[in-house]
């Protein structure tokens, strides 16, 4: 605002036109503060004083009012002092806006008024320390995200309505995570299966997955009259049986079906591989006979 003119005067109980008291352009912005002990009446505009004593807006002790007019009429029931400031012409015209001191998308500063929201078809991306607007849907509903932090389990909520706008509800989406010992992974379900329909007359060293894997279940049938051993390896390639150390070794009972399941998937940080041997020790390289293991299914993600 341009430099303003400020003055004080006392209303004497009749309507007074303060446009004659202060020098100002037509339709100037006027700020009045009642610094007296009595309430006053204030009217903006009009070439002559209001007819009724009930006209205008009451401004109580220490109260303020802002208007925009060529003439401002003030009346006091018993005489009171007022402080009057006249600003530049063509400013406030009926509405007074309360604004913060920095715009959205700028670095926060001071003690701003933060009220209201805005609809964005594409949500904004803010950087550290920036101020943002409360986000609304196209229907004026508040959009919120609660507890979202990277891959950590979070809840995202939004208030919605049907096509007719008659039903409102809260939609909640859960994205649980599982701790792998170092970081959090998104919870998964088995999405792939490796099958060995009939074992070869070798150790059947096989690479199932060449990157991080979650193992959910192993099923099959040991057709041999002797026990066989399933060995699992944390490796991004086929294991070197007898040299590589298995993560786990499972006993497969003779002439029986078998199933190995995990309540929480068994995690392999590098990759998943397996082998089938005739003895349990890590260094064993005994090949099984062809057809000893049938319909081996490994379910993983």
PDB file of C-alpha atoms in Angstrom, residues 9-291:
ATOM      1  CA  UNK A   9     -10.748  13.052  15.846  1.00  0.00           C
ATOM      2  CA  UNK A  10     -13.736  12.961  18.183  1.00  0.00           C
ATOM      3  CA  UNK A  11     -17.248  12.251  16.947  1.00  0.00           C
ATOM      4  CA  UNK A  12     -19.735  14.537  18.705  1.00  0.00           C
ATOM      5  CA  UNK A  13     -22.918  12.499  18.578  1.00  0.00           C
ATOM      6  CA  UNK A  14     -24.049  13.450  15.061  1.00  0.00           C
ATOM      7  CA  UNK A  15     -23.131  11.894  11.729  1.00  0.00           C
ATOM      8  CA  UNK A  16     -19.795  13.338  10.564  1.00  0.00           C
ATOM      9  CA  UNK A  17     -18.338  13.001   7.082  1.00  0.00           C
ATOM     10  CA  UNK A  18     -14.641  12.280   7.637  1.00  0.00           C
ATOM     11  CA  UNK A  19     -13.891  12.632   3.917  1.00  0.00           C
ATOM     12  CA  UNK A  20     -13.725  16.341   4.655  1.00  0.00           C
ATOM     13  CA  UNK A  21     -11.470  15.731   7.663  1.00  0.00           C
ATOM     14  CA  UNK A  22      -8.790  13.722   5.821  1.00  0.00           C
ATOM     15  CA  UNK A  23      -7.404  14.455   2.392  1.00  0.00           C
ATOM     16  CA  UNK A  24      -7.888  11.346   0.192  1.00  0.00           C
ATOM     17  CA  UNK A  25      -8.677  10.384  -3.367  1.00  0.00           C
ATOM     18  CA  UNK A  26     -12.137   9.179  -4.292  1.00  0.00           C
ATOM     19  CA  UNK A  27     -12.950   5.673  -3.119  1.00  0.00           C
ATOM     20  CA  UNK A  28      -9.944   5.512  -0.839  1.00  0.00           C
ATOM     21  CA  UNK A  29      -9.246   2.533   1.443  1.00  0.00           C
ATOM     22  CA  UNK A  30     -10.165   3.547   4.986  1.00  0.00           C
ATOM     23  CA  UNK A  31      -9.204   1.811   8.233  1.00  0.00           C
ATOM     24  CA  UNK A  32     -10.980   3.045  11.386  1.00  0.00           C
ATOM     25  CA  UNK A  33     -10.011   2.066  14.918  1.00  0.00           C
ATOM     26  CA  UNK A  34     -12.205   3.138  17.809  1.00  0.00           C
ATOM     27  CA  UNK A  35      -9.849   4.226  20.578  1.00  0.00           C
ATOM     28  CA  UNK A  36     -12.581   5.826  22.689  1.00  0.00           C
ATOM     29  CA  UNK A  37     -14.760   4.420  25.451  1.00  0.00           C
ATOM     30  CA  UNK A  38     -18.071   4.327  23.571  1.00  0.00           C
ATOM     31  CA  UNK A  39     -19.197   2.310  20.534  1.00  0.00           C
ATOM     32  CA  UNK A  40     -19.686   4.207  17.284  1.00  0.00           C
ATOM     33  CA  UNK A  41     -21.677   3.706  14.086  1.00  0.00           C
ATOM     34  CA  UNK A  42     -19.892   3.745  10.721  1.00  0.00           C
ATOM     35  CA  UNK A  43     -21.352   3.970   7.190  1.00  0.00           C
ATOM     36  CA  UNK A  44     -19.331   3.920   3.960  1.00  0.00           C
ATOM     37  CA  UNK A  45     -20.560   5.967   0.974  1.00  0.00           C
ATOM     38  CA  UNK A  46     -23.360   8.459   0.416  1.00  0.00           C
ATOM     39  CA  UNK A  47     -23.218  12.160  -0.323  1.00  0.00           C
ATOM     40  CA  UNK A  48     -25.308  13.020   2.761  1.00  0.00           C
ATOM     41  CA  UNK A  49     -25.461  11.700   6.293  1.00  0.00           C
ATOM     42  CA  UNK A  50     -27.557   8.560   6.892  1.00  0.00           C
ATOM     43  CA  UNK A  51     -31.166   9.360   7.873  1.00  0.00           C
ATOM     44  CA  UNK A  52     -31.499   6.732  10.620  1.00  0.00           C
ATOM     45  CA  UNK A  53     -29.460   6.575  13.804  1.00  0.00           C
ATOM     46  CA  UNK A  54     -29.665   2.795  13.432  1.00  0.00           C
ATOM     47  CA  UNK A  55     -27.814   2.814  10.130  1.00  0.00           C
ATOM     48  CA  UNK A  56     -24.255   1.571   9.740  1.00  0.00           C
ATOM     49  CA  UNK A  57     -22.049  -0.970  11.496  1.00  0.00           C
ATOM     50  CA  UNK A  58     -21.282  -0.728  15.198  1.00  0.00           C
ATOM     51  CA  UNK A  59     -17.588  -0.559  16.058  1.00  0.00           C
ATOM     52  CA  UNK A  60     -16.972  -1.228  19.737  1.00  0.00           C
ATOM     53  CA  UNK A  61     -14.136   0.026  21.922  1.00  0.00           C
ATOM     54  CA  UNK A  62     -10.761  -0.992  20.431  1.00  0.00           C
ATOM     55  CA  UNK A  63     -12.599  -2.372  17.409  1.00  0.00           C
ATOM     56  CA  UNK A  64     -11.618  -1.769  13.785  1.00  0.00           C
ATOM     57  CA  UNK A  65     -13.392  -1.659  10.432  1.00  0.00           C
ATOM     58  CA  UNK A  66     -12.156  -1.380   6.838  1.00  0.00           C
ATOM     59  CA  UNK A  67     -14.090   0.084   3.912  1.00  0.00           C
ATOM     60  CA  UNK A  68     -13.762   1.731   0.508  1.00  0.00           C
ATOM     61  CA  UNK A  69     -15.704   4.889  -0.308  1.00  0.00           C
ATOM     62  CA  UNK A  70     -15.410   8.577  -1.093  1.00  0.00           C
ATOM     63  CA  UNK A  71     -17.415   9.453   2.041  1.00  0.00           C
ATOM     64  CA  UNK A  72     -17.233   7.720   5.401  1.00  0.00           C
ATOM     65  CA  UNK A  73     -19.871   8.682   7.981  1.00  0.00           C
ATOM     66  CA  UNK A  74     -19.230   8.223  11.694  1.00  0.00           C
ATOM     67  CA  UNK A  75     -21.637   8.817  14.583  1.00  0.00           C
ATOM     68  CA  UNK A  76     -21.024   8.514  18.315  1.00  0.00           C
ATOM     69  CA  UNK A  77     -23.827   8.513  20.938  1.00  0.00           C
ATOM     70  CA  UNK A  78     -21.764  10.553  23.393  1.00  0.00           C
ATOM     71  CA  UNK A  79     -18.552  11.642  21.729  1.00  0.00           C
ATOM     72  CA  UNK A  80     -15.509   9.409  21.365  1.00  0.00           C
ATOM     73  CA  UNK A  81     -12.050   9.499  19.802  1.00  0.00           C
ATOM     74  CA  UNK A  82     -11.236   7.523  16.661  1.00  0.00           C
ATOM     75  CA  UNK A  83      -8.048   6.794  14.761  1.00  0.00           C
ATOM     76  CA  UNK A  84      -8.567   6.957  11.014  1.00  0.00           C
ATOM     77  CA  UNK A  85      -6.120   5.868   8.285  1.00  0.00           C
ATOM     78  CA  UNK A  86      -6.755   6.594   4.592  1.00  0.00           C
ATOM     79  CA  UNK A  87      -4.755   4.557   2.078  1.00  0.00           C
ATOM     80  CA  UNK A  88      -4.438   4.549  -1.704  1.00  0.00           C
ATOM     81  CA  UNK A  89      -7.381   4.831  -4.079  1.00  0.00           C
ATOM     82  CA  UNK A  90      -8.979   1.777  -5.720  1.00  0.00           C
ATOM     83  CA  UNK A  91      -7.928  -0.821  -3.164  1.00  0.00           C
ATOM     84  CA  UNK A  92     -10.357  -2.782  -0.999  1.00  0.00           C
ATOM     85  CA  UNK A  93     -13.808  -2.877  -2.597  1.00  0.00           C
ATOM     86  CA  UNK A  94     -16.130  -4.644  -0.247  1.00  0.00           C
ATOM     87  CA  UNK A  95     -14.038  -7.722   0.642  1.00  0.00           C
ATOM     88  CA  UNK A  96     -11.147  -7.917   3.063  1.00  0.00           C
ATOM     89  CA  UNK A  97      -8.674 -10.777   2.450  1.00  0.00           C
ATOM     90  CA  UNK A  98      -6.477 -12.298   5.153  1.00  0.00           C
ATOM     91  CA  UNK A  99      -3.348 -13.646   3.463  1.00  0.00           C
ATOM     92  CA  UNK A 100      -0.189 -15.418   4.488  1.00  0.00           C
ATOM     93  CA  UNK A 101       3.164 -13.800   3.843  1.00  0.00           C
ATOM     94  CA  UNK A 102       4.553 -16.323   1.319  1.00  0.00           C
ATOM     95  CA  UNK A 103       2.829 -18.226  -1.530  1.00  0.00           C
ATOM     96  CA  UNK A 104       2.366 -21.998  -1.807  1.00  0.00           C
ATOM     97  CA  UNK A 105       5.444 -23.797  -3.117  1.00  0.00           C
ATOM     98  CA  UNK A 106       7.784 -21.285  -1.461  1.00  0.00           C
ATOM     99  CA  UNK A 107       9.931 -21.632   1.657  1.00  0.00           C
ATOM    100  CA  UNK A 108       7.955 -21.144   4.867  1.00  0.00           C
ATOM    101  CA  UNK A 109       8.530 -17.938   6.807  1.00  0.00           C
ATOM    102  CA  UNK A 110       7.082 -15.913   9.682  1.00  0.00           C
ATOM    103  CA  UNK A 111       3.751 -16.605  11.342  1.00  0.00           C
ATOM    104  CA  UNK A 112       1.319 -16.957   8.420  1.00  0.00           C
ATOM    105  CA  UNK A 113      -2.415 -17.573   8.403  1.00  0.00           C
ATOM    106  CA  UNK A 114      -2.882 -21.092   6.979  1.00  0.00           C
ATOM    107  CA  UNK A 115      -6.535 -21.686   6.160  1.00  0.00           C
ATOM    108  CA  UNK A 116      -8.412 -23.353   3.305  1.00  0.00           C
ATOM    109  CA  UNK A 117      -7.396 -25.772   0.583  1.00  0.00           C
ATOM    110  CA  UNK A 118      -6.966 -26.176  -3.169  1.00  0.00           C
ATOM    111  CA  UNK A 119      -7.836 -28.791  -5.791  1.00  0.00           C
ATOM    112  CA  UNK A 120      -5.024 -29.986  -8.074  1.00  0.00           C
ATOM    113  CA  UNK A 121      -5.660 -32.545 -10.806  1.00  0.00           C
ATOM    114  CA  UNK A 122      -1.986 -33.460 -10.356  1.00  0.00           C
ATOM    115  CA  UNK A 123      -0.760 -33.337  -6.771  1.00  0.00           C
ATOM    116  CA  UNK A 124       2.165 -30.933  -6.208  1.00  0.00           C
ATOM    117  CA  UNK A 125       5.640 -32.095  -5.276  1.00  0.00           C
ATOM    118  CA  UNK A 126       7.204 -29.994  -2.519  1.00  0.00           C
ATOM    119  CA  UNK A 127      10.792 -29.906  -1.354  1.00  0.00           C
ATOM    120  CA  UNK A 128      12.124 -29.832   2.199  1.00  0.00           C
ATOM    121  CA  UNK A 129      10.995 -26.750   4.146  1.00  0.00           C
ATOM    122  CA  UNK A 130       8.391 -25.523   1.646  1.00  0.00           C
ATOM    123  CA  UNK A 131       4.840 -24.538   2.559  1.00  0.00           C
ATOM    124  CA  UNK A 132       1.933 -26.260   0.826  1.00  0.00           C
ATOM    125  CA  UNK A 133      -1.836 -25.916   0.505  1.00  0.00           C
ATOM    126  CA  UNK A 134      -4.323 -28.310   2.060  1.00  0.00           C
ATOM    127  CA  UNK A 135      -5.239 -30.627  -0.843  1.00  0.00           C
ATOM    128  CA  UNK A 136      -8.880 -31.120  -1.846  1.00  0.00           C
ATOM    129  CA  UNK A 137     -10.644 -33.456  -4.248  1.00  0.00           C
ATOM    130  CA  UNK A 138     -12.689 -32.054  -7.154  1.00  0.00           C
ATOM    131  CA  UNK A 139     -15.715 -32.264  -4.821  1.00  0.00           C
ATOM    132  CA  UNK A 140     -14.020 -30.213  -2.102  1.00  0.00           C
ATOM    133  CA  UNK A 141     -13.205 -33.243   0.081  1.00  0.00           C
ATOM    134  CA  UNK A 142     -10.010 -33.267   2.131  1.00  0.00           C
ATOM    135  CA  UNK A 143      -7.298 -35.628   0.839  1.00  0.00           C
ATOM    136  CA  UNK A 144      -4.944 -37.034   3.487  1.00  0.00           C
ATOM    137  CA  UNK A 145      -2.078 -39.508   3.722  1.00  0.00           C
ATOM    138  CA  UNK A 146      -1.398 -40.975   7.168  1.00  0.00           C
ATOM    139  CA  UNK A 147       1.906 -42.537   8.147  1.00  0.00           C
ATOM    140  CA  UNK A 148       3.327 -43.058   4.667  1.00  0.00           C
ATOM    141  CA  UNK A 149       7.116 -43.403   4.740  1.00  0.00           C
ATOM    142  CA  UNK A 150       8.843 -45.173   1.863  1.00  0.00           C
ATOM    143  CA  UNK A 151       8.163 -48.904   1.997  1.00  0.00           C
ATOM    144  CA  UNK A 152       6.958 -48.846   5.606  1.00  0.00           C
ATOM    145  CA  UNK A 153       3.363 -50.001   6.031  1.00  0.00           C
ATOM    146  CA  UNK A 154       1.023 -47.050   5.611  1.00  0.00           C
ATOM    147  CA  UNK A 155      -2.636 -46.103   5.458  1.00  0.00           C
ATOM    148  CA  UNK A 156      -3.899 -43.755   2.743  1.00  0.00           C
ATOM    149  CA  UNK A 157      -7.383 -42.319   3.218  1.00  0.00           C
ATOM    150  CA  UNK A 158      -9.771 -40.222   1.189  1.00  0.00           C
ATOM    151  CA  UNK A 159     -13.431 -39.343   1.591  1.00  0.00           C
ATOM    152  CA  UNK A 160     -15.469 -40.365  -1.443  1.00  0.00           C
ATOM    153  CA  UNK A 161     -19.038 -40.401  -2.715  1.00  0.00           C
ATOM    154  CA  UNK A 162     -21.079 -42.298  -5.264  1.00  0.00           C
ATOM    155  CA  UNK A 163     -21.976 -40.816  -8.647  1.00  0.00           C
ATOM    156  CA  UNK A 164     -25.049 -39.126  -7.175  1.00  0.00           C
ATOM    157  CA  UNK A 165     -23.142 -37.730  -4.236  1.00  0.00           C
ATOM    158  CA  UNK A 166     -25.503 -39.396  -1.762  1.00  0.00           C
ATOM    159  CA  UNK A 167     -23.105 -41.790  -0.022  1.00  0.00           C
ATOM    160  CA  UNK A 168     -19.880 -40.843   1.686  1.00  0.00           C
ATOM    161  CA  UNK A 169     -17.293 -43.220   3.088  1.00  0.00           C
ATOM    162  CA  UNK A 170     -13.660 -43.639   3.988  1.00  0.00           C
ATOM    163  CA  UNK A 171     -11.523 -45.939   1.837  1.00  0.00           C
ATOM    164  CA  UNK A 172      -8.545 -47.519   3.616  1.00  0.00           C
ATOM    165  CA  UNK A 173      -5.721 -49.299   1.798  1.00  0.00           C
ATOM    166  CA  UNK A 174      -3.145 -51.335   3.755  1.00  0.00           C
ATOM    167  CA  UNK A 175       0.350 -51.950   2.387  1.00  0.00           C
ATOM    168  CA  UNK A 176       2.098 -54.121   4.975  1.00  0.00           C
ATOM    169  CA  UNK A 177       5.841 -54.612   5.013  1.00  0.00           C
ATOM    170  CA  UNK A 178       8.128 -57.394   6.221  1.00  0.00           C
ATOM    171  CA  UNK A 179      11.527 -56.802   7.827  1.00  0.00           C
ATOM    172  CA  UNK A 180      14.271 -58.837   6.091  1.00  0.00           C
ATOM    173  CA  UNK A 181      16.898 -58.238   8.779  1.00  0.00           C
ATOM    174  CA  UNK A 182      18.251 -55.045   7.253  1.00  0.00           C
ATOM    175  CA  UNK A 183      15.412 -53.202   5.452  1.00  0.00           C
ATOM    176  CA  UNK A 184      11.646 -53.384   5.002  1.00  0.00           C
ATOM    177  CA  UNK A 185      10.183 -55.148   1.950  1.00  0.00           C
ATOM    178  CA  UNK A 186       6.656 -54.920   0.604  1.00  0.00           C
ATOM    179  CA  UNK A 187       4.719 -58.000   1.718  1.00  0.00           C
ATOM    180  CA  UNK A 188       4.372 -60.429  -1.216  1.00  0.00           C
ATOM    181  CA  UNK A 189       2.528 -63.536  -2.306  1.00  0.00           C
ATOM    182  CA  UNK A 190       4.059 -66.414  -4.290  1.00  0.00           C
ATOM    183  CA  UNK A 191       4.127 -65.310  -7.914  1.00  0.00           C
ATOM    184  CA  UNK A 192       6.414 -67.900  -9.563  1.00  0.00           C
ATOM    185  CA  UNK A 193       6.993 -71.652  -9.503  1.00  0.00           C
ATOM    186  CA  UNK A 194      10.014 -73.693 -10.553  1.00  0.00           C
ATOM    187  CA  UNK A 195       9.214 -77.350 -11.335  1.00  0.00           C
ATOM    188  CA  UNK A 196      11.358 -80.459 -11.551  1.00  0.00           C
ATOM    189  CA  UNK A 197       8.996 -83.165 -12.813  1.00  0.00           C
ATOM    190  CA  UNK A 198      11.555 -85.980 -12.554  1.00  0.00           C
ATOM    191  CA  UNK A 199      15.043 -85.721 -11.095  1.00  0.00           C
ATOM    192  CA  UNK A 200      18.085 -86.571 -13.224  1.00  0.00           C
ATOM    193  CA  UNK A 201      20.848 -88.944 -12.104  1.00  0.00           C
ATOM    194  CA  UNK A 202      22.894 -85.987 -10.779  1.00  0.00           C
ATOM    195  CA  UNK A 203      22.783 -83.613  -7.830  1.00  0.00           C
ATOM    196  CA  UNK A 204      20.332 -81.554  -9.942  1.00  0.00           C
ATOM    197  CA  UNK A 205      22.041 -78.247  -9.030  1.00  0.00           C
ATOM    198  CA  UNK A 206      19.589 -75.548 -10.194  1.00  0.00           C
ATOM    199  CA  UNK A 207      19.308 -71.750 -10.050  1.00  0.00           C
ATOM    200  CA  UNK A 208      15.702 -70.794  -9.247  1.00  0.00           C
ATOM    201  CA  UNK A 209      16.133 -66.983  -9.125  1.00  0.00           C
ATOM    202  CA  UNK A 210      19.225 -64.868  -9.752  1.00  0.00           C
ATOM    203  CA  UNK A 211      18.169 -62.016  -7.443  1.00  0.00           C
ATOM    204  CA  UNK A 212      16.557 -61.460  -4.041  1.00  0.00           C
ATOM    205  CA  UNK A 213      13.884 -64.086  -3.400  1.00  0.00           C
ATOM    206  CA  UNK A 214      11.190 -65.054  -0.892  1.00  0.00           C
ATOM    207  CA  UNK A 215      10.540 -68.791  -0.619  1.00  0.00           C
ATOM    208  CA  UNK A 216       6.994 -69.779   0.407  1.00  0.00           C
ATOM    209  CA  UNK A 217       6.597 -73.540  -0.128  1.00  0.00           C
ATOM    210  CA  UNK A 218       8.289 -76.680  -1.515  1.00  0.00           C
ATOM    211  CA  UNK A 219       6.285 -79.770  -2.483  1.00  0.00           C
ATOM    212  CA  UNK A 220       7.168 -83.088  -4.107  1.00  0.00           C
ATOM    213  CA  UNK A 221       7.479 -86.842  -3.745  1.00  0.00           C
ATOM    214  CA  UNK A 222      10.482 -88.987  -2.849  1.00  0.00           C
ATOM    215  CA  UNK A 223      10.021 -92.144  -4.923  1.00  0.00           C
ATOM    216  CA  UNK A 224      13.261 -93.699  -3.632  1.00  0.00           C
ATOM    217  CA  UNK A 225      13.338 -96.337  -0.886  1.00  0.00           C
ATOM    218  CA  UNK A 226      16.083 -94.247   0.747  1.00  0.00           C
ATOM    219  CA  UNK A 227      16.039 -90.765   2.255  1.00  0.00           C
ATOM    220  CA  UNK A 228      17.045 -87.910   0.026  1.00  0.00           C
ATOM    221  CA  UNK A 229      18.123 -84.356   0.980  1.00  0.00           C
ATOM    222  CA  UNK A 230      17.025 -81.017  -0.432  1.00  0.00           C
ATOM    223  CA  UNK A 231      19.645 -78.273  -0.017  1.00  0.00           C
ATOM    224  CA  UNK A 232      18.838 -74.560  -0.506  1.00  0.00           C
ATOM    225  CA  UNK A 233      21.476 -71.952  -1.375  1.00  0.00           C
ATOM    226  CA  UNK A 234      21.599 -68.140  -1.189  1.00  0.00           C
ATOM    227  CA  UNK A 235      23.275 -67.672  -4.552  1.00  0.00           C
ATOM    228  CA  UNK A 236      22.610 -65.847  -7.838  1.00  0.00           C
ATOM    229  CA  UNK A 237      23.655 -68.870  -9.919  1.00  0.00           C
ATOM    230  CA  UNK A 238      23.459 -72.649  -9.769  1.00  0.00           C
ATOM    231  CA  UNK A 239      25.233 -73.914  -6.617  1.00  0.00           C
ATOM    232  CA  UNK A 240      28.535 -75.744  -6.650  1.00  0.00           C
ATOM    233  CA  UNK A 241      27.459 -78.813  -4.665  1.00  0.00           C
ATOM    234  CA  UNK A 242      29.963 -79.893  -2.031  1.00  0.00           C
ATOM    235  CA  UNK A 243      31.713 -76.492  -2.087  1.00  0.00           C
ATOM    236  CA  UNK A 244      28.941 -73.961  -1.448  1.00  0.00           C
ATOM    237  CA  UNK A 245      27.352 -74.023   2.010  1.00  0.00           C
ATOM    238  CA  UNK A 246      23.565 -74.480   2.007  1.00  0.00           C
ATOM    239  CA  UNK A 247      21.283 -72.065   3.853  1.00  0.00           C
ATOM    240  CA  UNK A 248      19.041 -74.983   4.810  1.00  0.00           C
ATOM    241  CA  UNK A 249      19.008 -78.788   4.373  1.00  0.00           C
ATOM    242  CA  UNK A 250      15.717 -80.728   4.477  1.00  0.00           C
ATOM    243  CA  UNK A 251      15.191 -84.460   5.011  1.00  0.00           C
ATOM    244  CA  UNK A 252      12.932 -86.039   2.385  1.00  0.00           C
ATOM    245  CA  UNK A 253      11.532 -89.290   3.843  1.00  0.00           C
ATOM    246  CA  UNK A 254      11.711 -92.420   1.627  1.00  0.00           C
ATOM    247  CA  UNK A 255       8.748 -93.427  -0.502  1.00  0.00           C
ATOM    248  CA  UNK A 256       6.702 -90.454   0.733  1.00  0.00           C
ATOM    249  CA  UNK A 257       5.363 -87.097  -0.371  1.00  0.00           C
ATOM    250  CA  UNK A 258       6.843 -84.047   1.309  1.00  0.00           C
ATOM    251  CA  UNK A 259       5.844 -80.421   1.855  1.00  0.00           C
ATOM    252  CA  UNK A 260       7.948 -77.631   3.361  1.00  0.00           C
ATOM    253  CA  UNK A 261       5.971 -74.429   4.071  1.00  0.00           C
ATOM    254  CA  UNK A 262       6.860 -71.166   5.807  1.00  0.00           C
ATOM    255  CA  UNK A 263       4.488 -68.945   7.793  1.00  0.00           C
ATOM    256  CA  UNK A 264       6.811 -66.070   6.898  1.00  0.00           C
ATOM    257  CA  UNK A 265       8.710 -66.530   3.616  1.00  0.00           C
ATOM    258  CA  UNK A 266      12.341 -67.658   3.864  1.00  0.00           C
ATOM    259  CA  UNK A 267      14.404 -64.720   2.596  1.00  0.00           C
ATOM    260  CA  UNK A 268      17.328 -65.077   0.176  1.00  0.00           C
ATOM    261  CA  UNK A 269      19.186 -61.771  -0.238  1.00  0.00           C
ATOM    262  CA  UNK A 270      21.291 -62.761  -3.287  1.00  0.00           C
ATOM    263  CA  UNK A 271      19.376 -65.446  -5.144  1.00  0.00           C
ATOM    264  CA  UNK A 272      17.758 -68.860  -4.719  1.00  0.00           C
ATOM    265  CA  UNK A 273      19.249 -72.210  -5.779  1.00  0.00           C
ATOM    266  CA  UNK A 274      18.792 -75.865  -4.816  1.00  0.00           C
ATOM    267  CA  UNK A 275      20.365 -79.321  -5.110  1.00  0.00           C
ATOM    268  CA  UNK A 276      19.358 -82.910  -4.290  1.00  0.00           C
ATOM    269  CA  UNK A 277      21.895 -85.282  -2.686  1.00  0.00           C
ATOM    270  CA  UNK A 278      22.084 -88.725  -1.162  1.00  0.00           C
ATOM    271  CA  UNK A 279      23.620 -87.584   2.170  1.00  0.00           C
ATOM    272  CA  UNK A 280      23.006 -84.649   4.528  1.00  0.00           C
ATOM    273  CA  UNK A 281      26.530 -83.252   5.098  1.00  0.00           C
ATOM    274  CA  UNK A 282      27.328 -79.965   3.318  1.00  0.00           C
ATOM    275  CA  UNK A 283      30.286 -81.472   1.474  1.00  0.00           C
ATOM    276  CA  UNK A 284      28.321 -84.455   0.086  1.00  0.00           C
ATOM    277  CA  UNK A 285      28.194 -84.714  -3.707  1.00  0.00           C
ATOM    278  CA  UNK A 286      26.366 -88.054  -3.974  1.00  0.00           C
ATOM    279  CA  UNK A 287      24.121 -87.994  -7.021  1.00  0.00           C
ATOM    280  CA  UNK A 288      20.621 -89.371  -6.658  1.00  0.00           C
ATOM    281  CA  UNK A 289      19.141 -91.816  -9.160  1.00  0.00           C
ATOM    282  CA  UNK A 290      16.983 -90.698 -12.060  1.00  0.00           C
ATOM    283  CA  UNK A 291      13.352 -90.406 -11.000  1.00  0.00           C
TER     284      UNK A 291
END
